[in-house]
Amino acid sequence: MSKPHTLPPVKPTLLLILLAAACLSSCGQKPSQSASTGNEAKPGKKIVVGFSQIGAESAWRTAETESIRSEAEKRGIKLNFSDAQQNQQNQIRALRTFLAQNVDAIILAPVVETGWEPALREIKKANIPVILVDRGIKVSDESLYTTLIASDFVNEGRLAAEWLGKRLNGKGNVVELQGTPGAAPAIDRKKGFEEGLAKFPEIKIVKSQSGDFNRAKGKEVMEAFLKAEGKNINALYAHNDDMALGAIQAIEEAGLKPGTDLIIVSIDGVKGAFDAMVAGKLNCTVECNPLLGPAAFDAIEAVLAGKSVPKKTVVKDEVFDQSIAKDVIASRKY
Ligand code: AHR
């Protein structure tokens, strides 16, 4: 009987050399990254994008995640998704992981405005474009990100104030539920609201506190507002619908009628807000469109094709109040 063929044993040193050679050919830097714009994708290669999402604090956020996930799938782009659970350090870790994975582009929805420079500098060195979605950041060097696609949060605050000022006939006490401290929409929506209220000197903000953009915290803070101010409150301004929906529960539990005893205006325009308007419990929502997937991937594909993109794209938003809620609810996409 002939002996079966066996391969000679590979020496450990040779094995190391073979492994190193294989790694050099398959795990090396993107060779085209440093040429021309430095971001071009290789023809035929599947694009890989890292997406660092803030979390799932609101219906708005879930709609944004879904928009980005489904758009990636539609375009055959591989999405490496990371949920930071509201924590900036988790987002920074995710950015560094995407860098180590040598992704083609990064989508970042930044939880707060500051503290991004060190990580973004490392990413810039590797020529990986960073697309900011929904929230802006404060950096000394704007070239640390490629483009920002977001709503005008200051304007949203202004629109809410103008609507409320008219609804209160220029007079009343307002409580404010702010978003996450340090987040662009919390800072800007407060600023815009105060600017808008300047036209109504007899409207006062009597209490203002963060409800962290989520329903449970919105309810908890509203309970405290009601304890402190009781029937002295004429209106609530919430930086997002989820906090308003939590507050509505607190108002009902306090034996008051939301939407009647207290006028409520919030921001986002999610389905739950339209349901509450139809039920007469919420008076107005200022839209903030979360369906950013198509614009984000248009930008990525343009950059990877060597084209330039605008530094900022402002998403258009509308005001919806109770009077039209019934007519438009069926056409809402999120
Ligand atoms: O950054 C957008 C805001 O963040 C939305 O208004 C809010 O619902 C979300 O959590």
Tab-separated table of C-alpha atoms and ligand atoms in Angstrom:
chain	number	residue	atom	x	y	z
A	1	MET	CA	0.000	0.000	0.000
A	2	SER	CA	1.340	3.449	-0.940
A	3	LYS	CA	1.799	5.972	1.829
A	4	PRO	CA	-0.636	8.940	1.824
A	5	HIS	CA	0.920	12.281	0.756
A	6	THR	CA	1.681	14.555	3.664
A	7	LEU	CA	2.993	18.112	3.481
A	8	PRO	CA	6.341	18.696	5.144
A	9	PRO	CA	5.948	20.496	8.506
A	10	VAL	CA	6.251	24.296	8.142
A	11	LYS	CA	8.953	25.837	10.330
A	12	PRO	CA	7.609	28.401	12.815
A	13	THR	CA	9.792	31.146	11.253
A	14	LEU	CA	8.493	30.388	7.755
A	15	LEU	CA	4.931	30.385	9.058
A	16	LEU	CA	5.465	33.875	10.465
A	17	ILE	CA	6.856	35.115	7.134
A	18	LEU	CA	3.871	33.635	5.238
A	19	LEU	CA	1.387	35.205	7.658
A	20	ALA	CA	3.066	38.596	7.399
A	21	ALA	CA	3.008	38.415	3.575
A	22	ALA	CA	-0.689	37.483	3.555
A	23	CYS	CA	-1.494	40.346	5.909
A	24	LEU	CA	0.440	42.841	3.777
A	25	SER	CA	-1.599	41.944	0.713
A	26	SER	CA	-5.030	41.814	2.419
A	27	CYS	CA	-4.988	44.081	5.486
A	28	GLY	CA	-2.911	46.984	4.187
A	29	GLN	CA	-3.918	50.671	4.061
A	30	LYS	CA	-6.284	51.750	1.269
A	31	PRO	CA	-3.686	52.438	-1.445
A	32	SER	CA	-5.791	55.082	-3.205
A	33	GLN	CA	-6.528	57.020	-0.016
A	34	SER	CA	-3.632	59.407	-0.300
A	35	ALA	CA	-4.097	60.135	-4.013
A	36	SER	CA	-6.039	63.223	-5.218
A	37	THR	CA	-8.944	63.829	-2.781
A	38	GLY	CA	-7.787	60.751	-0.905
A	39	ASN	CA	-11.263	59.329	-0.492
A	40	GLU	CA	-11.967	57.496	-3.736
A	41	ALA	CA	-13.547	54.035	-3.452
A	42	LYS	CA	-12.079	51.204	-5.505
A	43	PRO	CA	-14.353	50.189	-8.396
A	44	GLY	CA	-16.124	46.884	-7.674
A	45	LYS	CA	-15.239	46.926	-3.960
A	46	LYS	CA	-18.149	46.968	-1.499
A	47	ILE	CA	-18.233	50.275	0.401
A	48	VAL	CA	-18.019	49.920	4.190
A	49	VAL	CA	-19.391	52.726	6.379
A	50	GLY	CA	-19.181	53.016	10.163
A	51	PHE	CA	-22.202	54.644	11.833
A	52	SER	CA	-21.869	55.896	15.388
A	53	GLN	CA	-25.402	56.526	16.631
A	54	ILE	CA	-26.219	58.303	19.902
A	55	GLY	CA	-28.680	55.715	21.191
A	56	ALA	CA	-32.405	55.016	21.075
A	57	GLU	CA	-33.698	57.719	23.420
A	58	SER	CA	-36.636	58.789	21.262
A	59	ALA	CA	-38.939	57.737	18.425
A	60	TRP	CA	-37.114	60.328	16.319
A	61	ARG	CA	-33.778	58.600	16.929
A	62	THR	CA	-35.198	55.197	16.030
A	63	ALA	CA	-36.554	56.652	12.771
A	64	GLU	CA	-33.139	58.124	11.955
A	65	THR	CA	-31.374	54.798	12.613
A	66	GLU	CA	-33.882	52.987	10.424
A	67	SER	CA	-33.472	55.541	7.619
A	68	ILE	CA	-29.682	55.093	7.612
A	69	ARG	CA	-29.796	51.291	7.923
A	70	SER	CA	-32.359	50.852	5.129
A	71	GLU	CA	-30.615	53.285	2.798
A	72	ALA	CA	-27.288	51.436	3.256
A	73	GLU	CA	-29.003	48.156	2.446
A	74	LYS	CA	-30.724	49.633	-0.596
A	75	ARG	CA	-27.374	50.809	-1.986
A	76	GLY	CA	-25.473	47.587	-1.188
A	77	ILE	CA	-23.280	49.386	1.355
A	78	LYS	CA	-22.035	47.480	4.404
A	79	LEU	CA	-22.932	49.380	7.573
A	80	ASN	CA	-20.977	48.838	10.786
A	81	PHE	CA	-23.444	50.132	13.373
A	82	SER	CA	-22.629	51.194	16.923
A	83	ASP	CA	-25.167	52.357	19.539
A	84	ALA	CA	-23.461	54.614	22.120
A	85	GLN	CA	-26.297	54.574	24.656
A	86	GLN	CA	-26.069	58.354	25.103
A	87	ASN	CA	-22.407	58.197	26.072
A	88	GLN	CA	-19.784	60.265	24.252
A	89	GLN	CA	-16.950	57.970	25.356
A	90	ASN	CA	-18.734	55.045	23.681
A	91	GLN	CA	-18.976	57.120	20.510
A	92	ILE	CA	-15.277	57.964	20.620
A	93	ARG	CA	-14.436	54.269	21.100
A	94	ALA	CA	-16.646	53.424	18.116
A	95	LEU	CA	-14.853	56.035	15.984
A	96	ARG	CA	-11.491	54.472	16.830
A	97	THR	CA	-12.853	51.007	16.042
A	98	PHE	CA	-14.019	52.241	12.623
A	99	LEU	CA	-10.552	53.712	12.109
A	100	ALA	CA	-8.939	50.344	12.967
A	101	GLN	CA	-11.377	48.658	10.549
A	102	ASN	CA	-10.227	51.094	7.859
A	103	VAL	CA	-13.811	51.846	6.797
A	104	ASP	CA	-14.420	53.956	3.683
A	105	ALA	CA	-16.476	56.621	5.507
A	106	ILE	CA	-17.965	57.380	8.901
A	107	ILE	CA	-21.407	58.714	9.779
A	108	LEU	CA	-21.450	60.390	13.187
A	109	ALA	CA	-24.539	61.633	15.052
A	110	PRO	CA	-22.693	63.396	17.885
A	111	VAL	CA	-24.376	63.347	21.300
A	112	VAL	CA	-22.798	66.645	22.419
A	113	GLU	CA	-21.071	69.533	20.649
A	114	THR	CA	-17.576	69.449	22.148
A	115	GLY	CA	-14.783	66.934	22.810
A	116	TRP	CA	-14.381	65.393	19.337
A	117	GLU	CA	-11.109	66.877	18.111
A	118	PRO	CA	-8.540	64.209	19.139
A	119	ALA	CA	-10.484	61.324	17.577
A	120	LEU	CA	-11.404	63.317	14.472
A	121	ARG	CA	-7.771	64.315	13.951
A	122	GLU	CA	-6.750	60.630	13.902
A	123	ILE	CA	-9.516	59.892	11.398
A	124	LYS	CA	-8.524	62.810	9.189
A	125	LYS	CA	-4.923	61.494	9.057
A	126	ALA	CA	-6.305	58.242	7.637
A	127	ASN	CA	-8.263	60.200	4.983
A	128	ILE	CA	-11.614	58.811	6.097
A	129	PRO	CA	-14.469	61.247	5.401
A	130	VAL	CA	-16.763	62.017	8.354
A	131	ILE	CA	-20.402	62.832	7.640
A	132	LEU	CA	-22.145	64.505	10.583
A	133	VAL	CA	-25.848	63.835	10.686
A	134	ASP	CA	-28.505	65.631	12.719
A	135	ARG	CA	-26.260	67.413	15.278
A	136	GLY	CA	-23.345	69.746	14.744
A	137	ILE	CA	-20.085	69.964	16.698
A	138	LYS	CA	-17.761	72.761	17.837
A	139	VAL	CA	-14.222	72.309	16.503
A	140	SER	CA	-11.374	74.771	15.956
A	141	ASP	CA	-10.654	73.170	12.565
A	142	GLU	CA	-13.708	72.646	10.358
A	143	SER	CA	-11.776	70.354	8.032
A	144	LEU	CA	-12.059	67.658	10.721
A	145	TYR	CA	-15.389	66.710	9.223
A	146	THR	CA	-16.555	66.595	5.631
A	147	THR	CA	-20.139	67.776	5.816
A	148	LEU	CA	-23.068	68.320	8.190
A	149	ILE	CA	-26.633	67.349	7.290
A	150	ALA	CA	-29.041	68.748	9.887
A	151	SER	CA	-32.096	70.823	10.673
A	152	ASP	CA	-31.845	74.423	11.835
A	153	PHE	CA	-32.502	73.896	15.547
A	154	VAL	CA	-32.467	77.617	16.390
A	155	ASN	CA	-35.196	78.181	13.841
A	156	GLU	CA	-37.218	75.276	15.279
A	157	GLY	CA	-37.107	76.963	18.706
A	158	ARG	CA	-38.117	80.278	17.151
A	159	LEU	CA	-41.056	78.681	15.319
A	160	ALA	CA	-42.243	77.041	18.563
A	161	ALA	CA	-42.087	80.405	20.381
A	162	GLU	CA	-43.929	82.260	17.632
A	163	TRP	CA	-46.689	79.659	17.575
A	164	LEU	CA	-46.993	79.627	21.386
A	165	GLY	CA	-46.846	83.420	21.734
A	166	LYS	CA	-49.856	83.740	19.433
A	167	ARG	CA	-51.712	80.834	21.052
A	168	LEU	CA	-51.289	82.399	24.518
A	169	ASN	CA	-52.304	85.831	23.213
A	170	GLY	CA	-48.951	87.160	24.349
A	171	LYS	CA	-49.353	86.337	28.036
A	172	GLY	CA	-48.545	83.400	30.340
A	173	ASN	CA	-46.137	81.223	32.287
A	174	VAL	CA	-44.217	78.566	30.431
A	175	VAL	CA	-42.199	75.587	31.676
A	176	GLU	CA	-39.451	74.237	29.434
A	177	LEU	CA	-38.196	70.668	29.110
A	178	GLN	CA	-34.703	70.878	27.662
A	179	GLY	CA	-32.856	68.163	25.752
A	180	THR	CA	-29.554	66.532	26.718
A	181	PRO	CA	-27.155	69.070	28.285
A	182	GLY	CA	-24.429	70.078	25.829
A	183	ALA	CA	-26.297	68.705	22.783
A	184	ALA	CA	-26.683	71.038	19.800
A	185	PRO	CA	-30.506	70.741	19.646
A	186	ALA	CA	-30.838	71.475	23.376
A	187	ILE	CA	-28.617	74.551	23.151
A	188	ASP	CA	-30.089	75.858	19.905
A	189	ARG	CA	-33.757	75.135	20.605
A	190	LYS	CA	-33.463	77.005	23.898
A	191	LYS	CA	-31.744	79.923	22.193
A	192	GLY	CA	-34.299	80.094	19.359
A	193	PHE	CA	-37.232	79.849	21.759
A	194	GLU	CA	-35.906	82.681	23.919
A	195	GLU	CA	-35.281	84.790	20.806
A	196	GLY	CA	-38.837	84.133	19.602
A	197	LEU	CA	-40.340	84.946	23.008
A	198	ALA	CA	-38.575	88.312	23.060
A	199	LYS	CA	-41.538	89.567	20.978
A	200	PHE	CA	-43.886	88.580	23.819
A	201	PRO	CA	-42.570	90.310	26.977
A	202	GLU	CA	-45.495	89.116	29.085
A	203	ILE	CA	-44.659	85.458	28.533
A	204	LYS	CA	-42.231	84.143	31.138
A	205	ILE	CA	-40.280	80.877	31.359
A	206	VAL	CA	-40.868	80.021	35.012
A	207	LYS	CA	-39.012	76.687	35.102
A	208	SER	CA	-36.520	75.069	32.742
A	209	GLN	CA	-34.752	71.746	33.191
A	210	SER	CA	-33.352	68.869	31.150
A	211	GLY	CA	-35.517	65.821	30.465
A	212	ASP	CA	-32.669	64.262	28.434
A	213	PHE	CA	-34.801	63.869	25.292
A	214	ASN	CA	-36.630	60.835	26.676
A	215	ARG	CA	-40.155	60.089	27.792
A	216	ALA	CA	-39.465	58.792	31.328
A	217	LYS	CA	-37.321	61.802	32.252
A	218	GLY	CA	-39.831	64.174	30.630
A	219	LYS	CA	-42.538	62.756	32.885
A	220	GLU	CA	-40.356	62.913	35.992
A	221	VAL	CA	-39.324	66.548	35.448
A	222	MET	CA	-42.889	67.597	34.579
A	223	GLU	CA	-44.071	66.068	37.871
A	224	ALA	CA	-41.536	68.257	39.675
A	225	PHE	CA	-42.643	71.340	37.701
A	226	LEU	CA	-46.282	70.675	38.612
A	227	LYS	CA	-45.391	70.213	42.278
A	228	ALA	CA	-43.505	73.494	42.339
A	229	GLU	CA	-45.792	75.647	40.174
A	230	GLY	CA	-49.169	73.848	40.028
A	231	LYS	CA	-51.883	75.807	38.223
A	232	ASN	CA	-49.493	78.713	37.737
A	233	ILE	CA	-48.293	76.943	34.553
A	234	ASN	CA	-50.075	77.955	31.333
A	235	ALA	CA	-47.915	76.160	28.814
A	236	LEU	CA	-45.170	73.605	28.249
A	237	TYR	CA	-42.400	73.847	25.656
A	238	ALA	CA	-40.566	70.531	25.206
A	239	HIS	CA	-37.416	70.242	23.095
A	240	ASN	CA	-38.765	66.973	21.691
A	241	ASP	CA	-42.031	65.066	21.332
A	242	ASP	CA	-40.988	62.161	23.552
A	243	MET	CA	-40.511	64.442	26.570
A	244	ALA	CA	-43.860	66.114	25.796
A	245	LEU	CA	-45.552	62.699	25.679
A	246	GLY	CA	-44.047	61.799	29.073
A	247	ALA	CA	-45.155	65.175	30.444
A	248	ILE	CA	-48.696	64.602	29.162
A	249	GLN	CA	-48.870	61.521	31.380
A	250	ALA	CA	-47.687	63.553	34.383
A	251	ILE	CA	-50.260	66.276	33.664
A	252	GLU	CA	-53.086	63.742	33.451
A	253	GLU	CA	-51.949	62.053	36.652
A	254	ALA	CA	-52.053	65.467	38.330
A	255	GLY	CA	-55.744	65.715	37.371
A	256	LEU	CA	-55.256	68.329	34.646
A	257	LYS	CA	-56.182	68.239	30.954
A	258	PRO	CA	-53.131	68.417	28.671
A	259	GLY	CA	-53.840	70.500	25.582
A	260	THR	CA	-56.601	72.414	27.388
A	261	ASP	CA	-55.501	73.365	30.922
A	262	LEU	CA	-51.941	73.538	29.648
A	263	ILE	CA	-50.989	74.384	26.071
A	264	ILE	CA	-48.191	72.117	24.821
A	265	VAL	CA	-45.764	72.666	21.966
A	266	SER	CA	-42.862	70.350	21.169
A	267	ILE	CA	-40.435	69.485	18.385
A	268	ASP	CA	-39.909	66.466	16.050
A	269	GLY	CA	-43.252	65.604	14.472
A	270	VAL	CA	-43.179	61.879	15.275
A	271	LYS	CA	-46.259	59.687	14.832
A	272	GLY	CA	-46.942	59.663	18.608
A	273	ALA	CA	-47.160	63.465	18.569
A	274	PHE	CA	-49.733	63.380	15.771
A	275	ASP	CA	-51.753	60.770	17.697
A	276	ALA	CA	-51.636	63.054	20.766
A	277	MET	CA	-52.736	66.058	18.670
A	278	VAL	CA	-55.658	64.116	17.206
A	279	ALA	CA	-56.577	63.126	20.793
A	280	GLY	CA	-56.459	66.816	21.764
A	281	LYS	CA	-53.590	66.353	24.256
A	282	LEU	CA	-50.794	68.090	22.339
A	283	ASN	CA	-51.326	71.420	20.591
A	284	CYS	CA	-48.429	71.771	18.177
A	285	THR	CA	-45.262	70.060	16.961
A	286	VAL	CA	-42.467	71.629	14.945
A	287	GLU	CA	-41.102	69.053	12.550
A	288	CYS	CA	-37.466	67.927	12.614
A	289	ASN	CA	-36.964	65.436	9.811
A	290	PRO	CA	-34.997	62.305	10.874
A	291	LEU	CA	-35.014	60.624	7.444
A	292	LEU	CA	-31.399	61.504	6.760
A	293	GLY	CA	-30.232	58.219	5.193
A	294	PRO	CA	-30.600	59.238	1.514
A	295	ALA	CA	-28.771	62.566	1.965
A	296	ALA	CA	-26.009	60.963	4.071
A	297	PHE	CA	-25.255	58.271	1.482
A	298	ASP	CA	-25.532	60.723	-1.414
A	299	ALA	CA	-22.791	62.701	0.315
A	300	ILE	CA	-20.669	59.594	0.955
A	301	GLU	CA	-20.955	58.359	-2.613
A	302	ALA	CA	-20.125	61.817	-3.948
A	303	VAL	CA	-17.036	62.151	-1.749
A	304	LEU	CA	-15.855	58.635	-2.594
A	305	ALA	CA	-16.252	59.499	-6.286
A	306	GLY	CA	-13.910	62.446	-5.743
A	307	LYS	CA	-16.657	65.085	-5.945
A	308	SER	CA	-17.007	67.975	-3.538
A	309	VAL	CA	-20.025	68.334	-1.238
A	310	PRO	CA	-21.407	71.412	0.564
A	311	LYS	CA	-20.099	71.919	4.097
A	312	LYS	CA	-23.651	72.091	5.409
A	313	THR	CA	-27.050	70.939	4.188
A	314	VAL	CA	-30.021	72.343	6.091
A	315	VAL	CA	-33.066	70.096	6.233
A	316	LYS	CA	-36.413	71.922	5.774
A	317	ASP	CA	-38.987	71.590	8.560
A	318	GLU	CA	-42.650	72.582	8.965
A	319	VAL	CA	-45.009	73.518	11.804
A	320	PHE	CA	-48.017	71.250	12.399
A	321	ASP	CA	-50.745	72.108	14.866
A	322	GLN	CA	-53.897	70.374	16.058
A	323	SER	CA	-56.025	72.002	13.371
A	324	ILE	CA	-54.323	70.018	10.576
A	325	ALA	CA	-53.175	66.912	12.477
A	326	LYS	CA	-56.106	64.765	11.365
A	327	ASP	CA	-55.614	65.603	7.691
A	328	VAL	CA	-51.908	64.809	7.544
A	329	ILE	CA	-51.477	61.956	10.044
A	330	ALA	CA	-51.919	59.240	7.399
A	331	SER	CA	-49.147	60.693	5.247
A	332	ARG	CA	-46.545	60.847	8.022
A	333	LYS	CA	-43.509	58.668	7.316
A	334	TYR	CA	-42.099	58.398	10.836
B	1	AHR	O1	-30.905	65.695	17.537
B	1	AHR	C1	-32.245	65.551	17.278
B	1	AHR	C2	-33.006	65.316	18.547
B	1	AHR	O2	-32.487	64.206	19.238
B	1	AHR	C3	-34.463	65.003	18.365
B	1	AHR	O3	-35.271	66.110	18.468
B	1	AHR	C4	-34.721	64.148	19.523
B	1	AHR	O4	-35.957	63.509	19.539
B	1	AHR	C5	-33.527	63.320	19.543
B	1	AHR	O5	-33.369	62.481	20.568
